Short mmCIF file of C-alpha atoms in Angstrom, two decimals:
data_model
loop_
_atom_site.label_atom_id
_atom_site.label_comp_id
_atom_site.label_asym_id
_atom_site.label_seq_id
_atom_site.Cartn_x
_atom_site.Cartn_y
_atom_site.Cartn_z
CA MET A 1 69.85 82.18 121.89
CA ALA A 2 73.59 81.90 122.57
CA GLU A 3 75.90 82.84 119.74
CA ALA A 4 77.69 79.84 118.18
CA ILE A 5 80.79 81.79 117.10
CA ASP A 6 83.85 81.51 119.35
CA ARG A 7 85.11 85.07 119.69
CA ASN A 8 87.43 84.52 122.64
CA SER A 9 90.15 82.11 121.57
CA GLY A 10 92.66 81.42 118.83
CA LEU A 11 95.40 83.45 117.16
CA TYR A 12 95.13 85.01 113.72
CA ASP A 13 98.77 84.27 112.82
CA PRO A 14 100.20 81.79 115.36
CA GLU A 15 103.64 81.73 113.72
CA LEU A 16 104.12 85.44 114.40
CA GLU A 17 101.98 85.96 117.48
CA ALA A 18 103.31 83.01 119.51
CA MET A 19 106.99 83.04 118.49
CA SER A 20 109.64 82.70 121.18
CA ALA A 21 111.56 85.72 122.42
CA ASP A 22 114.74 84.52 120.68
CA ARG A 23 112.90 83.95 117.41
CA ARG A 24 111.26 87.38 117.63
CA ARG A 25 114.62 89.09 118.17
CA ALA A 26 116.11 87.28 115.17
CA TYR A 27 113.06 88.05 113.03
CA HIS A 28 113.15 91.73 113.94
CA ALA A 29 116.90 91.99 113.34
CA GLU A 30 116.55 90.40 109.90
CA ARG A 31 113.70 92.71 108.91
CA LEU A 32 115.54 95.71 110.37
CA ARG A 33 118.66 95.11 108.28
CA ALA A 34 116.55 94.80 105.14
CA VAL A 35 114.50 97.96 105.66
CA VAL A 36 117.52 100.07 106.70
CA LYS A 37 119.42 99.06 103.57
CA TYR A 38 116.40 99.66 101.35
CA ALA A 39 115.56 103.04 102.91
CA TYR A 40 119.19 104.16 102.66
CA ASP A 41 119.15 103.38 98.94
CA HIS A 42 115.68 104.74 98.13
CA SER A 43 114.59 107.38 100.68
CA PRO A 44 116.43 110.71 100.23
CA HIS A 45 115.54 111.91 103.72
CA PHE A 46 116.62 108.70 105.43
CA ARG A 47 119.94 108.71 103.60
CA ARG A 48 120.57 112.32 104.70
CA ARG A 49 119.59 111.43 108.25
CA MET A 50 122.02 108.51 108.30
CA GLU A 51 124.85 110.54 106.80
CA HIS A 52 124.28 113.36 109.29
CA ALA A 53 124.68 110.79 112.09
CA GLY A 54 127.80 109.39 110.40
CA LEU A 55 126.16 106.02 109.77
CA THR A 56 125.86 103.52 106.94
CA PRO A 57 123.51 100.51 106.84
CA ALA A 58 126.36 98.33 108.12
CA ALA A 59 126.14 100.21 111.43
CA ILE A 60 122.56 99.12 112.14
CA THR A 61 122.24 95.35 112.19
CA GLN A 62 120.63 94.70 115.59
CA ILE A 63 117.84 96.42 117.49
CA HIS A 64 120.19 98.02 120.01
CA ASP A 65 122.02 99.71 117.11
CA LEU A 66 118.97 101.92 116.55
CA ALA A 67 120.11 103.99 119.53
CA ARG A 68 122.79 105.46 117.25
CA LEU A 69 120.12 107.05 115.05
CA PRO A 70 118.31 110.17 116.34
CA VAL A 71 114.54 109.86 116.76
CA LEU A 72 112.46 111.26 113.89
CA LYS A 73 109.80 113.31 115.69
CA LYS A 74 106.27 113.27 114.32
CA SER A 75 106.03 116.99 115.04
CA THR A 76 108.77 117.68 112.46
CA LEU A 77 106.96 116.01 109.56
CA PRO A 78 104.77 118.96 108.47
CA GLN A 79 107.86 121.16 108.05
CA LEU A 80 109.77 118.40 106.24
CA GLN A 81 106.85 117.98 103.86
CA LYS A 82 106.70 121.71 103.17
CA GLN A 83 110.41 121.74 102.35
CA ASP A 84 110.25 118.63 100.14
CA PRO A 85 106.63 117.96 99.09
CA PRO A 86 104.65 115.87 99.31
CA PHE A 87 106.28 113.45 101.79
CA GLY A 88 109.45 115.17 102.96
CA GLY A 89 111.75 112.82 101.06
CA LEU A 90 110.55 109.87 103.15
CA LEU A 91 108.79 108.04 100.33
CA ALA A 92 111.02 105.20 99.14
CA ALA A 93 109.10 104.05 96.07
CA PRO A 94 107.60 105.58 92.92
CA LEU A 95 104.38 107.52 93.43
CA SER A 96 102.66 104.93 91.23
CA GLU A 97 102.93 102.49 94.16
CA VAL A 98 100.75 104.78 96.32
CA SER A 99 97.02 104.01 96.21
CA ARG A 100 95.72 106.89 98.35
CA ILE A 101 97.03 110.05 100.02
CA PHE A 102 95.42 111.24 103.25
CA GLN A 103 95.61 114.55 105.07
CA SER A 104 95.73 114.92 108.83
CA PRO A 105 95.86 118.22 110.75
CA GLY A 106 99.20 119.96 110.39
CA PRO A 107 98.67 119.56 107.51
CA LEU A 108 100.36 116.18 107.33
CA TYR A 109 100.14 113.98 104.24
CA GLU A 110 100.19 110.20 104.62
CA PRO A 111 100.53 107.65 101.80
CA GLU A 112 98.78 104.29 101.59
CA GLY A 113 100.35 101.48 99.59
CA ARG A 114 98.60 99.05 97.29
CA ARG A 115 98.95 95.75 99.16
CA PRO A 116 95.81 94.43 100.89
CA ASP A 117 95.50 95.47 104.54
CA TYR A 118 98.37 97.92 104.06
CA TRP A 119 97.99 99.17 107.65
CA ARG A 120 98.24 95.59 109.09
CA MET A 121 95.02 95.87 111.08
CA THR A 122 93.50 92.40 110.56
CA ARG A 123 95.08 90.63 113.53
CA ALA A 124 93.93 93.40 115.87
CA PHE A 125 90.31 92.91 114.87
CA TYR A 126 90.61 89.14 115.20
CA ALA A 127 92.10 89.52 118.67
CA GLY A 128 89.18 91.78 119.57
CA GLY A 129 86.63 89.09 118.69
CA PHE A 130 85.73 89.94 115.08
CA ARG A 131 85.28 86.94 112.79
CA PRO A 132 84.81 86.30 109.04
CA GLY A 133 81.25 87.01 107.97
CA ASP A 134 80.59 89.62 110.66
CA LEU A 135 78.73 92.72 109.54
CA VAL A 136 80.76 95.65 110.89
CA GLN A 137 79.93 99.36 110.97
CA VAL A 138 82.97 101.65 110.68
CA THR A 139 82.37 105.15 112.02
CA PHE A 140 85.77 106.73 111.47
CA ALA A 141 86.06 109.35 108.74
CA TYR A 142 86.52 108.20 105.15
CA HIS A 143 87.11 111.75 103.87
CA LEU A 144 90.77 112.88 103.79
CA SER A 145 91.53 111.23 107.14
CA PRO A 146 92.98 107.68 107.02
CA GLY A 147 91.02 106.19 109.94
CA GLY A 148 88.05 104.78 108.05
CA TRP A 149 90.13 103.26 105.27
CA MET A 150 92.66 101.76 107.69
CA CYS A 151 89.94 99.84 109.49
CA ASP A 152 87.97 99.07 106.33
CA GLY A 153 90.94 97.32 104.71
CA GLY A 154 91.75 95.22 107.76
CA LEU A 155 88.15 94.12 108.26
CA ARG A 156 87.65 93.15 104.63
CA ALA A 157 90.92 91.20 104.66
CA LEU A 158 89.53 89.28 107.64
CA GLY A 159 86.37 88.46 105.69
CA CYS A 160 84.00 90.88 107.39
CA VAL A 161 81.27 92.83 105.59
CA VAL A 162 81.79 96.56 106.11
CA VAL A 163 79.16 99.26 106.50
CA PRO A 164 81.12 102.51 105.82
CA GLY A 165 79.21 104.73 108.22
CA GLY A 166 81.77 107.51 108.53
CA VAL A 167 81.28 110.25 111.10
CA GLY A 168 78.01 111.80 112.27
CA ASN A 169 74.49 111.05 110.98
CA THR A 170 73.70 109.48 114.32
CA GLU A 171 70.07 108.60 113.62
CA LEU A 172 70.84 107.01 110.25
CA GLN A 173 73.72 105.05 111.73
CA ALA A 174 71.55 103.82 114.60
CA GLN A 175 68.99 102.73 112.00
CA CYS A 176 71.72 100.78 110.18
CA LEU A 177 72.67 99.01 113.40
CA ARG A 178 69.09 97.82 113.77
CA ASP A 179 68.05 97.16 110.17
CA LEU A 180 71.24 95.40 109.07
CA ARG A 181 71.68 93.52 112.34
CA VAL A 182 75.24 94.80 112.62
CA MET A 183 77.44 92.61 114.85
CA GLY A 184 80.56 94.76 115.16
CA TYR A 185 81.33 98.42 115.73
CA VAL A 186 84.56 100.27 114.92
CA GLY A 187 85.08 103.91 115.92
CA THR A 188 85.58 106.02 119.02
CA ALA A 189 84.23 104.93 122.37
CA ALA A 190 82.37 108.23 122.65
CA PHE A 191 80.43 107.73 119.41
CA LEU A 192 79.58 104.15 120.38
CA SER A 193 77.92 105.50 123.52
CA THR A 194 76.14 108.16 121.45
CA LEU A 195 74.86 105.58 118.95
CA ILE A 196 73.48 103.27 121.61
CA THR A 197 71.77 106.17 123.35
CA LYS A 198 70.22 107.24 120.04
CA ALA A 199 69.04 103.70 119.34
CA GLU A 200 67.31 103.61 122.72
CA GLU A 201 65.70 107.00 122.03
CA MET A 202 64.36 105.49 118.79
CA GLY A 203 62.63 102.76 120.79
CA CYS A 204 65.22 99.99 120.45
CA ASN A 205 65.78 97.46 123.16
CA VAL A 206 69.52 97.06 122.63
CA LEU A 207 69.67 93.46 123.86
CA GLU A 208 66.65 92.32 121.84
CA ASP A 209 66.63 94.55 118.75
CA LEU A 210 70.36 94.96 118.07
CA CYS A 211 72.94 92.26 117.34
CA LEU A 212 76.05 94.12 118.53
CA ARG A 213 78.56 91.73 120.05
CA VAL A 214 82.01 93.28 119.64
CA ALA A 215 83.52 96.74 119.33
CA SER A 216 87.02 97.97 118.55
CA VAL A 217 87.61 101.53 119.67
CA SER A 218 90.49 103.88 118.98
CA GLY A 219 91.25 107.56 118.58
CA ALA A 220 90.99 108.43 122.28
CA MET A 221 91.48 106.70 125.61
CA MET A 222 88.47 104.84 126.99
CA ALA A 223 87.44 104.90 130.63
CA GLU A 224 87.36 101.43 132.18
CA SER A 225 83.98 102.29 133.67
CA MET A 226 82.56 102.47 130.14
CA ARG A 227 84.00 99.08 129.20
CA HIS A 228 82.41 97.46 132.25
CA MET A 229 79.09 99.27 131.79
CA MET A 230 78.80 98.18 128.14
CA ALA A 231 79.61 94.58 129.06
CA ASP A 232 77.19 94.44 131.99
CA ARG A 233 74.29 96.33 130.42
CA TYR A 234 74.54 95.31 126.75
CA ARG A 235 76.78 92.18 126.75
CA LEU A 236 79.11 94.07 124.42
CA THR A 237 82.84 93.28 124.37
CA ILE A 238 84.99 96.37 123.75
CA ARG A 239 88.69 96.20 122.97
CA GLN A 240 91.08 99.06 122.20
CA ILE A 241 93.39 99.47 119.21
CA TYR A 242 96.39 101.79 119.03
CA ALA A 243 97.04 102.79 115.42
CA ILE A 244 98.34 105.96 113.79
CA GLY A 245 97.93 107.30 110.27
CA ASP A 246 101.68 107.51 109.71
CA LEU A 247 102.36 103.78 109.96
CA GLY A 248 99.23 101.82 110.88
CA LEU A 249 98.76 99.32 113.70
CA VAL A 250 101.01 99.67 116.74
CA GLY A 251 99.20 97.73 119.47
CA TYR A 252 95.92 96.03 120.30
CA GLU A 253 94.04 94.45 123.18
CA CYS A 254 93.18 90.77 123.17
CA GLN A 255 90.23 89.21 124.97
CA LYS A 256 92.12 89.36 128.28
CA ALA A 257 92.23 93.19 128.10
CA SER A 258 95.46 93.34 130.09
CA GLY A 259 97.31 95.86 127.94
CA MET A 260 97.86 96.25 124.22
CA HIS A 261 99.96 93.62 122.47
CA ILE A 262 102.69 95.23 120.40
CA ALA A 263 102.26 94.37 116.72
CA ASP A 264 104.75 91.67 115.76
CA ASP A 265 105.80 93.21 112.46
CA LEU A 266 107.47 96.31 113.89
CA ILE A 267 110.04 97.31 116.49
CA LEU A 268 108.74 99.37 119.40
CA GLN A 269 110.95 101.14 121.92
CA ILE A 270 110.09 103.31 124.91
CA VAL A 271 112.61 106.15 125.08
CA ASP A 272 113.38 109.26 127.04
CA PRO A 273 111.67 112.03 125.01
CA GLN A 274 114.62 114.39 125.42
CA SER A 275 117.62 112.09 124.98
CA GLY A 276 116.16 109.29 122.86
CA ILE A 277 117.79 106.72 125.18
CA GLU A 278 115.75 103.53 125.56
CA LEU A 279 114.23 103.15 129.02
CA GLU A 280 113.92 100.14 131.29
CA ILE A 281 110.86 97.90 131.05
CA GLY A 282 107.98 99.49 132.95
CA GLN A 283 109.25 103.06 132.78
CA PRO A 284 106.97 105.50 130.95
CA GLY A 285 108.39 107.31 127.95
CA GLU A 286 107.81 108.13 124.31
CA VAL A 287 106.62 105.37 121.99
CA VAL A 288 109.17 105.10 119.17
CA VAL A 289 108.42 102.75 116.27
CA THR A 290 110.35 101.25 113.37
CA VAL A 291 108.10 99.77 110.71
CA PHE A 292 109.27 97.36 107.99
CA ASP A 293 107.60 99.18 105.11
CA HIS A 294 109.44 99.66 101.82
CA LEU A 295 106.97 102.30 100.59
CA TYR A 296 107.19 104.70 103.55
CA PRO A 297 109.93 103.37 105.83
CA LEU A 298 109.57 105.25 109.10
CA ILE A 299 112.61 104.19 111.11
CA ARG A 300 112.94 105.22 114.76
CA PHE A 301 109.79 107.29 114.44
CA GLY A 302 108.77 109.20 117.58
CA THR A 303 104.99 109.07 117.86
CA GLY A 304 104.84 111.64 120.67
CA ASP A 305 102.64 109.25 122.67
CA LEU A 306 103.51 108.40 126.26
CA SER A 307 103.29 104.79 127.41
CA ALA A 308 105.16 101.97 129.17
CA VAL A 309 105.78 98.31 128.36
CA THR A 310 105.15 95.15 130.35
CA THR A 311 106.68 91.77 129.52
CA GLU A 312 104.49 89.78 131.91
CA PRO A 313 103.05 86.74 130.05
CA CYS A 314 99.50 87.08 128.74
CA ARG A 315 97.07 84.19 129.19
CA CYS A 316 95.86 84.55 125.59
CA GLY A 317 98.99 82.79 124.24
CA ARG A 318 100.47 85.78 122.42
CA THR A 319 104.09 86.24 123.43
CA SER A 320 104.70 89.87 122.50
CA ALA A 321 105.29 92.55 125.09
CA ARG A 322 102.36 94.84 125.81
CA LEU A 323 101.80 98.55 126.16
CA THR A 324 100.14 99.27 129.49
CA ARG A 325 98.07 102.14 128.09
CA ILE A 326 98.53 105.42 126.26
CA MET A 327 99.08 107.90 129.06
CA GLY A 328 99.04 111.08 127.01
CA ARG A 329 101.37 113.17 124.86
CA VAL A 330 105.02 113.83 125.57
CA ASP A 331 104.96 117.30 124.06
CA GLU A 332 102.36 120.02 123.67
CA VAL A 333 100.32 118.10 121.15
CA THR A 334 96.94 117.11 122.55
CA LYS A 335 94.70 114.38 121.13
CA ILE A 336 91.12 115.64 120.95
CA LYS A 337 88.36 113.48 119.47
CA GLY A 338 91.06 111.29 117.97
CA MET A 339 92.84 114.21 116.24
CA PHE A 340 96.22 115.60 117.24
CA VAL A 341 96.07 119.35 117.91
CA HIS A 342 99.16 121.50 118.48
CA PRO A 343 99.07 125.02 119.95
CA ARG A 344 100.54 126.37 116.70
CA GLN A 345 97.51 125.05 114.82
CA VAL A 346 95.13 126.78 117.22
CA ASP A 347 97.18 129.97 116.88
CA GLU A 348 96.62 129.74 113.13
CA VAL A 349 92.85 129.50 113.64
CA VAL A 350 92.65 132.39 116.09
CA ALA A 351 95.02 134.59 114.06
CA ALA A 352 92.18 135.09 111.57
CA PHE A 353 90.25 136.98 114.27
CA PRO A 354 92.13 140.06 115.53
CA GLU A 355 89.13 140.85 117.74
CA VAL A 356 90.28 138.00 120.03
CA LEU A 357 92.76 139.54 122.45
CA ARG A 358 93.60 136.37 124.35
CA TYR A 359 92.43 132.77 124.26
CA GLN A 360 92.83 129.38 125.85
CA VAL A 361 91.55 126.01 124.66
CA VAL A 362 90.16 123.79 127.42
CA VAL A 363 89.60 120.08 126.81
CA ARG A 364 87.10 118.35 129.08
CA LEU A 365 85.20 115.09 129.24
CA LYS A 366 81.42 115.17 128.98
CA GLY A 367 80.37 111.65 129.77
CA HIS A 368 82.77 109.68 127.59
CA ASP A 369 83.12 112.34 124.91
CA ASP A 370 85.92 114.86 124.42
CA GLN A 371 84.71 118.47 124.52
CA MET A 372 86.89 121.26 123.12
CA ALA A 373 86.08 124.81 124.18
CA TYR A 374 87.70 128.17 123.54
CA LEU A 375 87.83 130.66 126.35
CA VAL A 376 88.21 134.03 124.59
CA GLU A 377 88.70 137.60 125.73
CA LEU A 378 87.35 140.03 123.15
CA ALA A 379 88.25 143.59 122.29
CA SER A 380 85.90 146.27 123.64
CA GLY A 381 82.74 146.79 121.59
CA VAL A 382 82.95 143.52 119.64
CA LYS A 383 79.61 141.75 119.15
CA PRO A 384 80.26 138.15 120.21
CA GLU A 385 77.78 136.07 118.21
CA PRO A 386 78.95 136.56 114.58
CA LEU A 387 82.58 136.17 115.65
CA LEU A 388 81.95 133.04 117.68
CA THR A 389 80.16 131.37 114.78
CA LYS A 390 83.06 132.16 112.44
CA LEU A 391 85.58 130.88 114.98
CA ARG A 392 83.69 127.60 115.32
CA ASP A 393 83.52 127.26 111.52
CA LYS A 394 87.24 128.00 111.11
CA THR A 395 88.09 125.40 113.74
CA ARG A 396 85.99 122.79 111.96
CA GLU A 397 87.66 123.68 108.65
CA LEU A 398 91.29 123.60 109.82
CA LEU A 399 91.27 121.17 112.73
CA LYS A 400 88.31 118.97 111.71
CA ILE A 401 86.94 119.31 115.25
CA THR A 402 83.75 120.92 116.54
CA ALA A 403 84.45 123.35 119.37
CA ASN A 404 82.40 125.44 121.75
CA VAL A 405 83.33 129.09 122.37
CA GLU A 406 82.91 130.89 125.69
CA VAL A 407 83.48 134.64 126.12
CA VAL A 408 85.21 135.43 129.42
CA PRO A 409 85.90 138.82 131.08
CA PRO A 410 89.22 140.55 130.41
CA GLY A 411 91.95 139.29 132.73
CA THR A 412 90.46 135.82 133.13
CA ILE A 413 93.23 134.18 131.09
CA VAL A 414 96.48 134.84 132.90
CA GLU A 415 99.68 135.81 131.12
CA GLY A 416 101.68 132.71 130.17
CA ALA A 417 98.75 130.30 130.54
CA LYS A 418 98.94 127.06 128.55
CA LYS A 419 97.37 127.43 125.11
CA ILE A 420 95.72 124.02 125.48
CA LEU A 421 94.61 123.02 128.97
CA ASP A 422 93.66 119.33 129.25
CA GLU A 423 91.24 118.83 132.15
CA ARG A 424 90.23 115.28 131.19
CA ARG A 425 90.51 112.60 133.86
CA TRP A 426 90.10 108.87 133.21
CA ASP A 427 89.26 106.42 135.94
#
């Protein structure tokens, strides 16, 4: 029987999502002036940053004025937080206004405020076809990492019923999909594929026994072949969301799937990663975001992600520019299974094992799933198995990622080889 719910049309917030270009510029400029003044008065780090650049709030009144302020690189946050714990002087409100604190690899600590849907995710789920009353299974982590809570809050604000699945427990989660007649999935594309495969192994006919209609995926790029396969084989609509734990929603696909609409309540610029100069429309560069948040006002924040913007109109009716896709990382940081991993972090893991003479991390795709593997050269006489188990455990502890370990002959890893070699290819 055909589903009566219209999942393909309408805007969640027409006033914001369909505003004219002139109105959007004025709206952004007004919000920018307010957050710059507030951050200057309340965020010790932002005030120092402004003073170092010789600026006062009066110098930043329009979007183009942001070019006068150096980009705040995400990669610098762990060191800032060590120097001035817990948030590097970036928090602009009393700690009592923080509801949760998360930890991402780095370590990097991220605050969540107390307002509903703090991460501004609701409109992304609506654009992806989720509707009030939907039963939705969230498979991002709820432990320390912000992903599960970010999605949970946005879905509940939309009126959805959330099943907090978290990561792993594939058989139990597949059982939930069937028993609860779950309509929506939120998580990585790789785990969605794993869940559906497990459900079929358990004897489910996906079209007849499951009620899955929509999925929002994030944390890693999705191959277009997977999107088409899921639609053709299972009648499942998959849309991508671009969100980060530092500041929440950045972009999201609508039903047209022609790029990710830039969230209306932030300023996004594509800049040259070295100079910070804003690039022309269509040129790839670093995604730099200014968010209008008085708790944790990240202004001209360099995400380290590489993308480009298109201003071609979208048939959905939303008037924002769109990100074409996330092309990768602009520095050495590599996103693996939705987690950012820097060579320095891997060095920290391997440093605990002096028996490892040389190593390289290789990231591959197995089906639609990221696979992280160490290639290691060991000292003479070292028994591999106990060491490899400890290395896997240490990686899971520090990086929150499961990795394989392969012993290779001495001389396999050449001098000066990249610490993290990304061999993934997306069609």
